[in-house]
Amino acid sequence: MKEQLKQKFANHDAKVAVVGLGYVGLPLAVEIAEQGHIVHGVDVSTEKVDSLNNKESYVLDVKSEKLSELVGRNLLPTTDFSVLADADAISICVPTPLNKTKDPDASYINAVVEQIIKHMTSGTLIVLESTTYPGTTEELIKHVIEEQTSFKAGEDFFLCFSPERVDPGNKEFNTKNTPKVIGGVTPDCLELGVELYGSFLENLVPVSSTNVAEMVKLLENTFRSVNIGLVNELTLMCDRMGINVWEVIDAAATKPFGYMPFYPGPGIGGHCIPLDPMYLSWKAKMFDFYNRFIELASDVNGNMPRYVLSQIGDILNDQEKSIKNANILMLGVAYKKDIDDLRESPALEIYKLLEEKGAALSFHDPFVETFRNGDEVVSSVELTKEALEKADLVVIATNHTPVDYQFVVDNASVVYDTRNATKHLGESKNTILLGGEQNENPLAHLNY
Ligand SMILES: NC(=O)c1ccc[n+]([C@@H]2O[C@H](COP(=O)([O-])OP(=O)(O)OC[C@H]3O[C@@H](n4cnc5c(N)ncnc54)[C@H](O)[C@@H]3O)[C@@H](O)[C@H]2O)c1
């Protein structure tokens, strides 16, 4: 059974089901299909499946032209889970959010496992890609399948964990050329996982177990969360001390070894950095271990939108204005630059906080046409001279590349730049950076 599967993977002749066609699953499905395998793309969202069958992409990193080439040939989007019966391999890419009490919500994984049990035939390789706590692959997939069927992992089915590292919007690194870590529950499982993933990815990093692979992903994202937390805290400290934190970071970044720059911002967003470390600290508590770094970073980062709110209050105060009734134009609502993802976006939290204080708000985002604010749908306004002149304050919440920041600074009365997007404009007297300093960084010419 194992040799047959290996042969199919090596010959690019397998049937692979990718379950969950979002930011992670769709680029993965496209990559596998491009290498000749037949891919059943399975999603519960009829809207997404219809869009894919109409060859219209909803993920910026996947071009609709690519779908035109593949859909109907090697890529077959469907909402019908019975295709799992036909699959040599199944990759699971469903969401792993937190619930209201900030504990892991594994219900999406459980729902997929239920469908796998219903349809799976012997000799299938299953790979979990969703980010999750160490132990998930064994506890929620291996044990559940073994308890509810006669199949045994490593004999009747094969099981791996391979965390997705994709960085949406990254022009250099994509699904194909980002090294991918993979661990199996047995050596045979790992061998098969490496064979399949090696047939469409450039560089694999096999590790000894699914637990290690799960922990690798959480280390990576915890590392980011903690370092961003450190630099955010340093920003609050520099604000008190009257030091320009951006200049400090740029100067520190000239050290050619032993230092890696992280930048402050209005808070962290997306489906990964704010959530993933919480998966780890939740699991660690079961081992009577309290993760102080994770909790501290989450606390510091989670409070940044409120710090931004207080700085906005101070900036308006200096102009003898209040947040109430101030005309505030937010530039960018996506959680990071050059993408359209609004999940956990700190800009939206700041928007809400300002709204609660009675500000008159509008936003411009070249990647986001609208967002839902309670019952209301808010639309992006055009970035015109009039819109900038009308604003009591322009808040740069996301540093999208297509925005003309010179035009913004030239036409707005006051700009509050939470991302240092105006760094390369040189000194601009009407621009205040996150941390409270004016934009007058003499190192602005250094391109970090
Ligand atoms: N977005 C990122 O940058 C990124 C990067 C690395 C890892 N991850 C991880 O990858 C996983 C997926 O994230 P994403 O950003 O692609 O999420 P997403 O919300 O963009 O996509 C998930 C897809 O799964 C579908 N889905 C939900 N329940 C389903 C079910 N029972 N059966 C089939 N489909 C179902 C949804 O309709 C959606 O299309 C998460 O665990 C996330 O932490 C995300």
mmCIF file of C-alpha atoms and ligand atoms in Angstrom, residues 19-25 42-45 48 58 81 93-96 107-108 111-112 129-132 163-168 217 221 271-272 276 335 341 343, ligand 1:
data_model
loop_
_atom_site.group_PDB
_atom_site.id
_atom_site.type_symbol
_atom_site.label_atom_id
_atom_site.label_comp_id
_atom_site.label_asym_id
_atom_site.label_seq_id
_atom_site.Cartn_x
_atom_site.Cartn_y
_atom_site.Cartn_z
ATOM 1 C CA VAL A 19 -10.009 20.810 2.556
ATOM 2 C CA GLY A 20 -10.462 24.524 3.308
ATOM 3 C CA LEU A 21 -9.750 26.872 0.380
ATOM 4 C CA GLY A 22 -8.757 30.104 2.125
ATOM 5 C CA TYR A 23 -5.507 32.089 2.253
ATOM 6 C CA VAL A 24 -3.591 28.844 2.917
ATOM 7 C CA GLY A 25 -5.600 26.118 1.177
ATOM 8 C CA VAL A 42 -13.277 21.057 -0.807
ATOM 9 C CA ASP A 43 -14.883 23.929 1.097
ATOM 10 C CA VAL A 44 -18.130 24.398 3.028
ATOM 11 C CA SER A 45 -18.580 27.853 1.475
ATOM 12 C CA LYS A 48 -16.086 30.389 -2.529
ATOM 13 C CA TYR A 58 -10.668 35.806 -3.927
ATOM 14 C CA PHE A 81 -17.090 15.742 0.846
ATOM 15 C CA CYS A 93 -6.334 23.826 5.874
ATOM 16 C CA VAL A 94 -9.314 24.958 7.960
ATOM 17 C CA PRO A 95 -9.342 27.844 10.465
ATOM 18 C CA THR A 96 -8.100 27.451 14.032
ATOM 19 C CA SER A 107 -14.311 22.605 16.012
ATOM 20 C CA TYR A 108 -13.286 23.157 12.368
ATOM 21 C CA ALA A 111 -15.771 18.736 11.602
ATOM 22 C CA VAL A 112 -13.306 17.740 8.877
ATOM 23 C CA GLU A 129 -1.715 22.145 7.909
ATOM 24 C CA SER A 130 -3.796 24.309 10.257
ATOM 25 C CA THR A 131 -1.757 25.976 13.001
ATOM 26 C CA THR A 132 -2.504 24.360 16.344
ATOM 27 C CA PRO A 163 2.554 23.799 9.252
ATOM 28 C CA GLU A 164 1.845 26.416 6.621
ATOM 29 C CA ARG A 165 4.248 29.357 6.692
ATOM 30 C CA VAL A 166 2.779 31.351 3.816
ATOM 31 C CA ASP A 167 3.124 35.128 4.202
ATOM 32 C CA PRO A 168 0.236 36.617 2.178
ATOM 33 C CA LYS A 217 5.156 26.781 13.940
ATOM 34 C CA ASN A 221 4.917 32.991 15.606
ATOM 35 C CA HIS A 271 -5.126 35.003 11.729
ATOM 36 C CA CYS A 272 -1.691 34.050 13.091
ATOM 37 C CA ASP A 276 -1.136 31.141 17.652
ATOM 38 C CA TYR A 335 -4.005 44.309 9.314
ATOM 39 C CA ASP A 341 -7.188 40.796 5.113
ATOM 40 C CA ARG A 343 -8.993 39.621 10.446
HETATM 41 N N1 LIG B 1 -3.536 33.304 6.677
HETATM 42 C C1 LIG B 1 -2.267 33.086 6.931
HETATM 43 O O1 LIG B 1 -1.433 33.936 6.662
HETATM 44 C C2 LIG B 1 -1.796 31.779 7.534
HETATM 45 C C3 LIG B 1 -0.421 31.490 7.499
HETATM 46 C C4 LIG B 1 0.028 30.307 8.045
HETATM 47 C C5 LIG B 1 -0.881 29.445 8.644
HETATM 48 N N2 LIG B 1 -2.216 29.744 8.708
HETATM 49 C C6 LIG B 1 -3.114 28.773 9.321
HETATM 50 O O2 LIG B 1 -3.784 28.050 8.301
HETATM 51 C C7 LIG B 1 -5.116 27.728 8.708
HETATM 52 C C8 LIG B 1 -6.105 28.269 7.701
HETATM 53 O O3 LIG B 1 -6.010 29.680 7.676
HETATM 54 P P1 LIG B 1 -6.541 30.569 6.483
HETATM 55 O O4 LIG B 1 -5.949 31.912 6.668
HETATM 56 O O5 LIG B 1 -6.355 29.873 5.176
HETATM 57 O O6 LIG B 1 -8.105 30.608 6.842
HETATM 58 P P2 LIG B 1 -9.294 31.069 5.894
HETATM 59 O O7 LIG B 1 -10.410 31.459 6.775
HETATM 60 O O8 LIG B 1 -8.791 32.021 4.860
HETATM 61 O O9 LIG B 1 -9.688 29.729 5.130
HETATM 62 C C9 LIG B 1 -10.265 28.621 5.733
HETATM 63 C C10 LIG B 1 -11.257 27.986 4.767
HETATM 64 O O10 LIG B 1 -11.786 26.815 5.395
HETATM 65 C C11 LIG B 1 -13.158 26.723 5.074
HETATM 66 N N3 LIG B 1 -13.793 25.833 6.035
HETATM 67 C C12 LIG B 1 -14.204 26.092 7.292
HETATM 68 N N4 LIG B 1 -14.711 24.974 7.859
HETATM 69 C C13 LIG B 1 -14.603 23.997 6.931
HETATM 70 C C14 LIG B 1 -14.942 22.622 6.923
HETATM 71 N N5 LIG B 1 -15.476 22.021 7.976
HETATM 72 N N6 LIG B 1 -14.711 21.918 5.791
HETATM 73 C C15 LIG B 1 -14.174 22.518 4.696
HETATM 74 N N7 LIG B 1 -13.820 23.810 4.661
HETATM 75 C C16 LIG B 1 -14.032 24.529 5.755
HETATM 76 C C17 LIG B 1 -13.644 28.171 5.096
HETATM 77 O O11 LIG B 1 -14.841 28.325 4.381
HETATM 78 C C18 LIG B 1 -12.459 28.888 4.459
HETATM 79 O O12 LIG B 1 -12.595 28.984 3.049
HETATM 80 C C19 LIG B 1 -5.270 28.306 10.105
HETATM 81 O O13 LIG B 1 -4.986 27.320 11.042
HETATM 82 C C20 LIG B 1 -4.216 29.388 10.147
HETATM 83 O O14 LIG B 1 -3.769 29.637 11.469
HETATM 84 C C21 LIG B 1 -2.679 30.888 8.141
#
